[in-house]
Amino acid sequence: MNNSKSTLQRKRVNILKILVTGGAGFIGSHTVVELLDRGDQVVIVDDLSNSHLKVVDRIEKITGKRPDFFLANICDFSAMEKVFKQYDFDFVIHFAGSKAVGESVEKPLLYYRNNLESTWVLIELMAKYNVKSIIFSSSATVYGQPDAVPIIETSPYSPTNPYGETKMINELFLKDVTAAYPDISVICLRYFNPIGAHESGIIGEDPQGIPNNLMPFITQVAIGIREELFVFGNNFDTHDGTGVRDYIHVVDLAKGHLAAVDYLKANPDASFLIINLGTGRGYSVLDLVKTFSEVTGIEIPYRITERRAGDIATCYADVSLAKDLLGWEAKFDLKRMCKDSWRWQSQNPKGYCGNCSQKE
Ligand code: UDP
């Protein structure tokens, strides 16, 4: 056998078959693009409750490859079992879940069911079908009001709403699972504030209704969907009085998942790890508004209002564990995040589907 042929064979052996739950969502779709770009095989399961089938077309447009797609809720054991039976997965990356803080306060049953039962179904099926690795989407929200910044992974849990509580309980559940099933390894990635979009402007964040998060609100003001931004408080103990957060480009975040997959592949005995994914830098609301205006040339009218219930002054990550363990760090700066968020919004003023009601 000549050299190039054996290299080709080796490469084929290294292709990973990865189940991505919630792969049509904001972070999921960007991660699928990165996985496909490097040659991994991806199967998406998504119930499209907060996304569109169009995302799969868009992923294909960017990568030239179409991931297999199944429309199902992850809590549906028999639908999920069919998928596990059909594929011999190497990895699961579990993004699917409900994620609106305010809604979680109003609908705790929905949040506890969607966010906890789904993980339980996945672990049951992983144990049954011998899938040994899972990356779980966690969130900096599990820290609540931090004792100190930058926040390290060993900081105590202190979530302040049902959404954050479901993330915390999932982490505890997964830790218990790894203790009982030594073959299974888990990495929980705690995301800080993902913004930005793929540089093509073809995929991006598409919130339903009035955006809860800052960047989509800013881009909707910029495109003219909303008149002005409401800045929730300017009397925090920060450099300009507005809240400080660790904004991270969604493509950097996506690449953090690839680094986590590679880590688990090289360290199948990793058991259980929790790792922050952020930039390690904090910017205020007004820093973000100013940078957005600088890079786009668009003024963002804003008004200072009352603080939002539960908001904290400052939150940014200690990112040394991600760097040391995964060899990963965020590359894109705030300007790039603003540019890419704006490209997505201006190319897709109404998101994937505007006001269409059916799942297209
Ligand atoms: N924020 C704001 N107006 C908005 C949305 C958010 O002033 O319309 C502020 C919010 O108080 C916080 C920051 O922007 O200081 C980031 O909020 P986001 O909801 O995006 O993230 P999280 O608070 O969950 O970290």
Coordinates of C-alpha atoms and ligand atoms in Angstrom, one line a residue:
M1 CA 0.0 0.0 0.0
N2 CA 1.4 3.4 -0.9
N3 CA 1.7 6.2 1.6
S4 CA -1.1 8.4 0.5
K5 CA -3.5 5.5 0.5
S6 CA -2.6 4.6 4.1
T7 CA -3.0 8.2 5.2
L8 CA -6.4 8.3 3.6
Q9 CA -7.4 5.1 5.5
R10 CA -6.1 6.5 8.7
K11 CA -8.1 9.7 8.2
R12 CA -11.3 7.7 7.5
V13 CA -10.8 5.7 10.7
N14 CA -10.6 9.0 12.6
I15 CA -13.9 10.4 11.4
L16 CA -16.1 10.7 14.4
K17 CA -19.9 10.1 14.3
I18 CA -21.4 12.7 16.6
L19 CA -25.0 13.1 17.7
V20 CA -25.7 16.8 18.2
T21 CA -28.9 17.5 20.0
G22 CA -30.2 21.0 19.4
G23 CA -28.0 21.3 16.3
A24 CA -30.3 23.7 14.6
G25 CA -30.0 26.3 17.4
F26 CA -27.6 29.2 17.7
I27 CA -24.6 27.5 19.3
G28 CA -25.5 24.1 18.0
S29 CA -25.5 25.2 14.3
H30 CA -22.2 26.9 14.6
T31 CA -20.7 23.8 16.2
V32 CA -22.1 21.6 13.5
V33 CA -20.5 23.8 10.8
E34 CA -17.1 23.5 12.5
L35 CA -17.5 19.7 12.9
L36 CA -18.5 19.2 9.3
D37 CA -15.7 21.5 8.1
R38 CA -13.1 19.3 9.8
G39 CA -14.7 16.1 8.4
D40 CA -16.7 14.6 11.2
Q41 CA -20.1 13.0 10.6
V42 CA -23.0 14.8 12.3
V43 CA -26.5 13.7 13.1
I44 CA -28.8 16.5 14.4
V45 CA -31.8 15.8 16.5
D46 CA -33.9 19.0 17.1
D47 CA -37.6 19.6 17.8
L48 CA -37.3 23.0 16.1
S49 CA -39.2 24.6 19.1
N50 CA -36.7 27.5 18.9
S51 CA -35.2 27.1 15.5
H52 CA -35.9 26.4 11.9
L53 CA -35.4 23.5 9.4
K54 CA -33.9 26.2 7.2
V55 CA -30.8 26.1 9.4
V56 CA -29.9 22.7 8.0
D57 CA -30.0 24.1 4.4
R58 CA -27.9 27.0 5.6
I59 CA -25.3 24.6 7.2
E60 CA -25.2 22.7 3.9
K61 CA -24.7 26.0 2.0
I62 CA -21.7 26.9 4.2
T63 CA -20.0 23.5 4.4
G64 CA -21.2 21.7 1.2
K65 CA -22.3 18.8 3.5
R66 CA -25.7 18.0 4.7
P67 CA -25.9 16.6 8.3
D68 CA -28.6 13.9 8.8
F69 CA -31.5 15.5 10.6
F70 CA -34.3 14.1 12.8
L71 CA -37.2 16.1 14.0
A72 CA -37.8 14.9 17.6
N73 CA -37.8 16.0 21.2
I74 CA -34.9 14.6 23.1
C75 CA -37.3 13.5 25.9
D76 CA -39.0 11.1 23.5
F77 CA -37.2 7.9 24.4
S78 CA -38.5 5.7 21.6
A79 CA -37.7 8.4 18.9
M80 CA -34.2 8.8 20.3
E81 CA -33.7 5.0 20.6
K82 CA -34.4 4.7 16.8
V83 CA -31.6 7.2 16.2
F84 CA -29.2 5.5 18.5
K85 CA -30.0 2.1 16.8
Q86 CA -29.4 3.5 13.4
Y87 CA -25.9 5.0 14.1
D88 CA -22.9 3.9 16.1
F89 CA -22.2 7.2 17.8
D90 CA -18.7 8.1 19.1
F91 CA -19.9 11.2 20.9
V92 CA -23.0 13.1 22.0
I93 CA -23.0 16.9 22.2
H94 CA -26.1 17.9 24.1
F95 CA -27.3 21.5 23.3
A96 CA -31.0 20.9 23.2
G97 CA -32.9 22.7 26.0
S98 CA -35.1 25.6 27.0
K99 CA -33.0 28.7 27.7
A100 CA -35.1 31.8 28.5
V101 CA -34.6 32.9 32.1
G102 CA -37.9 34.8 32.4
E103 CA -39.9 32.0 30.9
S104 CA -38.3 29.5 33.2
V105 CA -39.7 31.4 36.2
E106 CA -43.2 31.2 34.7
K107 CA -43.0 27.6 33.4
P108 CA -40.8 25.6 35.8
L109 CA -42.5 22.3 34.8
L110 CA -41.6 22.8 31.2
Y111 CA -38.0 23.7 32.1
Y112 CA -37.4 20.9 34.5
R113 CA -39.0 18.4 32.1
N114 CA -37.2 19.5 28.9
N115 CA -33.9 20.2 30.5
L116 CA -33.6 17.2 32.8
E117 CA -35.5 14.4 31.2
S118 CA -33.6 15.0 27.9
T119 CA -30.3 14.4 29.6
W120 CA -31.7 11.3 31.4
V121 CA -32.9 9.8 28.1
L122 CA -29.5 10.4 26.5
I123 CA -27.6 8.8 29.3
E124 CA -29.9 5.8 29.3
L125 CA -29.4 5.3 25.6
M126 CA -25.6 6.0 25.8
A127 CA -25.3 3.2 28.5
K128 CA -27.5 0.9 26.4
Y129 CA -25.7 1.5 23.1
N130 CA -22.2 1.8 24.5
V131 CA -21.6 5.5 23.7
K132 CA -19.0 6.7 26.1
S133 CA -18.6 10.5 25.8
I134 CA -20.9 13.4 26.2
I135 CA -20.4 17.2 26.1
F136 CA -23.0 19.1 28.0
S137 CA -24.0 22.7 27.4
S138 CA -23.9 24.4 30.7
S139 CA -23.9 28.0 31.6
A140 CA -22.2 30.6 33.7
T141 CA -25.7 31.2 35.1
V142 CA -25.0 28.4 37.6
Y143 CA -22.6 30.7 39.5
G144 CA -25.3 33.3 40.1
Q145 CA -23.8 36.2 42.0
P146 CA -20.1 35.4 42.0
D147 CA -18.0 35.9 45.1
A148 CA -15.1 37.1 43.0
V149 CA -14.1 37.6 39.4
P150 CA -12.7 36.2 37.2
I151 CA -14.9 33.2 38.1
I152 CA -13.2 29.9 38.5
E153 CA -14.9 26.5 38.0
T154 CA -14.7 25.6 41.7
S155 CA -16.8 28.6 42.7
P156 CA -20.0 27.6 44.5
Y157 CA -23.2 26.9 42.7
S158 CA -25.7 29.7 43.2
P159 CA -28.3 29.8 40.4
T160 CA -31.1 32.3 40.8
N161 CA -33.8 31.0 38.5
P162 CA -35.2 27.6 37.3
Y163 CA -33.2 27.8 34.1
G164 CA -29.9 28.0 36.0
E165 CA -31.2 25.4 38.5
T166 CA -31.8 22.9 35.7
K167 CA -28.2 23.5 34.4
M168 CA -26.9 22.9 37.9
I169 CA -28.9 19.7 38.4
N170 CA -27.8 18.4 35.1
E171 CA -24.2 18.9 36.1
L172 CA -24.8 17.1 39.4
F173 CA -26.7 14.3 37.6
L174 CA -23.9 13.8 35.1
K175 CA -21.3 13.7 37.9
D176 CA -23.2 11.0 39.6
V177 CA -23.5 9.1 36.3
T178 CA -19.7 9.1 35.8
A179 CA -19.3 7.8 39.3
A180 CA -21.6 4.8 38.6
Y181 CA -20.6 4.2 35.0
P182 CA -16.8 4.5 34.8
D183 CA -16.9 4.0 31.1
I184 CA -18.8 7.2 30.5
S185 CA -17.0 10.6 30.4
V186 CA -18.6 14.0 30.6
I187 CA -17.4 17.5 30.0
C188 CA -19.7 20.3 31.1
L189 CA -18.9 23.5 29.2
R190 CA -20.0 26.6 31.0
Y191 CA -20.7 29.3 28.5
F192 CA -20.4 32.9 29.2
N193 CA -22.2 35.4 26.8
P194 CA -22.1 34.1 23.2
I195 CA -22.7 36.7 20.5
G196 CA -21.5 37.1 16.9
A197 CA -22.3 34.8 14.0
H198 CA -20.6 32.8 11.3
E199 CA -18.6 35.2 9.1
S200 CA -20.7 34.3 6.0
G201 CA -23.8 35.9 7.7
I202 CA -25.7 32.8 6.7
I203 CA -26.4 31.5 10.2
G204 CA -26.8 33.4 13.4
E205 CA -28.9 34.0 16.4
D206 CA -32.7 34.2 15.8
P207 CA -34.6 34.9 19.0
Q208 CA -38.3 34.5 19.0
G209 CA -40.3 37.7 20.0
I210 CA -38.6 40.4 21.9
P211 CA -34.9 39.5 22.5
N212 CA -33.9 38.9 26.1
N213 CA -30.2 39.2 25.4
L214 CA -28.3 42.4 24.7
M215 CA -26.7 41.8 21.3
P216 CA -29.8 40.7 19.4
F217 CA -31.6 43.7 20.9
I218 CA -28.9 46.0 19.7
T219 CA -28.9 44.6 16.2
Q220 CA -32.8 44.8 16.1
V221 CA -32.5 48.5 17.0
A222 CA -29.9 48.9 14.3
I223 CA -32.1 47.4 11.6
G224 CA -35.1 49.4 12.7
I225 CA -37.2 46.7 14.2
R226 CA -37.0 48.4 17.6
E227 CA -36.8 52.0 18.4
E228 CA -34.3 52.1 21.2
L229 CA -32.3 50.0 23.6
F230 CA -33.2 49.9 27.3
V231 CA -30.1 49.8 29.4
F232 CA -31.0 48.0 32.6
G233 CA -29.4 50.2 35.2
N234 CA -26.4 52.4 35.3
N235 CA -25.7 52.3 39.0
F236 CA -23.8 49.1 39.3
D237 CA -20.3 49.0 40.7
T238 CA -18.6 48.9 37.3
H239 CA -16.5 51.4 35.4
D240 CA -19.5 53.1 33.8
G241 CA -22.3 51.8 36.0
T242 CA -23.7 49.3 33.5
G243 CA -23.4 45.5 33.8
V244 CA -20.2 43.9 32.7
R245 CA -20.2 40.5 30.9
D246 CA -17.8 38.2 29.2
Y247 CA -18.9 38.3 25.5
I248 CA -17.5 35.4 23.4
H249 CA -17.8 34.9 19.6
V250 CA -20.0 32.0 18.9
V251 CA -17.5 30.5 16.5
D252 CA -14.8 30.5 19.2
L253 CA -17.4 28.8 21.5
A254 CA -18.1 26.2 18.8
K255 CA -14.4 25.5 18.5
G256 CA -14.2 25.0 22.2
H257 CA -16.6 22.0 21.7
L258 CA -14.2 20.5 19.1
A259 CA -11.4 20.9 21.6
A260 CA -13.5 19.2 24.2
V261 CA -14.3 16.3 21.8
D262 CA -10.6 15.9 21.1
Y263 CA -9.7 16.0 24.7
L264 CA -12.2 13.2 25.5
K265 CA -11.0 11.2 22.6
A266 CA -7.4 11.4 23.8
N267 CA -8.4 10.9 27.5
P268 CA -11.3 8.4 27.5
D269 CA -10.8 8.1 31.3
A270 CA -11.5 11.8 31.9
S271 CA -14.6 10.9 33.8
F272 CA -16.1 14.3 34.7
L273 CA -14.9 17.8 34.0
I274 CA -16.4 21.3 34.2
I275 CA -14.8 23.9 32.0
N276 CA -15.5 27.6 31.5
L277 CA -15.7 28.9 27.9
G278 CA -15.3 32.7 27.9
T279 CA -12.7 35.2 26.8
G280 CA -11.6 36.2 30.3
R281 CA -12.5 39.8 29.6
G282 CA -15.4 41.9 30.7
Y283 CA -17.2 44.6 28.8
S284 CA -20.1 46.8 29.9
V285 CA -23.4 47.3 28.2
L286 CA -22.2 50.8 27.0
D287 CA -18.8 49.4 25.9
L288 CA -20.7 47.0 23.6
V289 CA -23.1 49.7 22.3
K290 CA -20.1 52.0 21.6
T291 CA -18.1 49.3 19.8
F292 CA -21.1 48.2 17.8
S293 CA -21.6 51.8 16.6
E294 CA -17.9 52.2 15.8
V295 CA -17.7 49.2 13.6
T296 CA -21.1 49.6 11.9
G297 CA -21.4 53.4 11.7
I298 CA -24.9 53.1 13.2
E299 CA -25.9 55.0 16.3
I300 CA -27.9 53.0 18.8
P301 CA -30.4 55.2 20.7
Y302 CA -30.7 54.0 24.3
R303 CA -32.5 54.9 27.5
I304 CA -31.4 54.0 31.0
T305 CA -34.1 52.1 32.8
E306 CA -34.5 50.2 36.1
R307 CA -32.2 47.3 36.8
R308 CA -33.6 43.9 35.6
A309 CA -34.5 41.6 38.5
G310 CA -31.7 39.2 39.3
D311 CA -29.0 41.0 37.2
I312 CA -25.5 41.1 38.6
A313 CA -22.8 43.8 38.2
T314 CA -19.9 41.8 36.8
C315 CA -19.3 38.4 35.4
Y316 CA -16.3 37.1 33.5
A317 CA -14.5 33.9 33.3
D318 CA -11.2 32.5 34.5
V319 CA -10.3 30.7 31.3
S320 CA -7.0 29.1 32.4
L321 CA -8.5 25.6 32.7
A322 CA -9.8 25.6 29.1
K323 CA -6.3 26.8 28.0
D324 CA -4.4 24.3 30.1
L325 CA -6.5 21.3 29.5
L326 CA -8.1 21.8 26.1
G327 CA -5.4 24.0 24.5
W328 CA -8.3 26.3 23.5
E329 CA -8.7 30.0 23.8
A330 CA -11.0 32.5 22.3
K331 CA -9.5 34.4 19.3
F332 CA -12.1 37.0 18.2
D333 CA -12.3 40.4 19.7
L334 CA -15.4 42.5 20.5
K335 CA -15.2 44.4 17.2
R336 CA -15.2 41.2 15.3
M337 CA -18.2 40.0 17.3
C338 CA -20.1 43.2 16.6
K339 CA -19.2 43.0 12.8
D340 CA -20.4 39.4 12.5
S341 CA -23.6 40.0 14.5
W342 CA -24.4 42.9 12.3
R343 CA -23.7 41.0 9.1
W344 CA -26.1 38.3 10.1
Q345 CA -28.8 40.7 11.1
S346 CA -28.5 42.9 8.0
Q347 CA -28.5 39.9 5.6
N348 CA -31.5 38.4 7.5
P349 CA -33.5 41.3 8.8
K350 CA -36.3 38.9 10.1
G351 CA -34.0 36.0 11.0
Y352 CA -34.5 32.7 9.2
C353 CA -38.2 33.0 8.6
G354 CA -39.6 36.4 9.4
N355 CA -43.2 35.9 10.6
C356 CA -43.8 32.5 9.0
S357 CA -45.6 30.2 11.4
Q358 CA -44.9 26.8 10.0
K359 CA -41.6 25.0 10.6
E360 CA -39.9 25.7 7.3
Ligands
UDP1 N1 -29.1 44.3 29.0 C1 -29.6 45.5 28.8 N2 -30.7 45.6 28.0 C2 -31.2 44.6 27.3 C3 -30.7 43.3 27.5 C4 -29.6 43.2 28.4 O1 -29.2 46.5 29.4 O2 -32.2 44.7 26.6 C5 -27.9 44.1 29.9 C6 -28.1 43.2 31.1 O3 -28.6 43.9 32.2 C7 -26.7 42.7 31.4 C8 -26.1 42.6 29.9 O4 -26.9 43.5 29.2 O5 -25.9 43.6 32.1 C9 -26.1 41.3 29.3 O6 -27.4 40.8 29.4 P1 -27.8 39.4 28.7 O7 -29.3 39.2 29.0 O8 -27.4 39.4 27.2 O9 -26.9 38.3 29.4 P2 -26.9 37.8 30.9 O10 -27.5 38.9 31.8 O11 -27.7 36.6 31.0 O12 -25.5 37.6 31.2

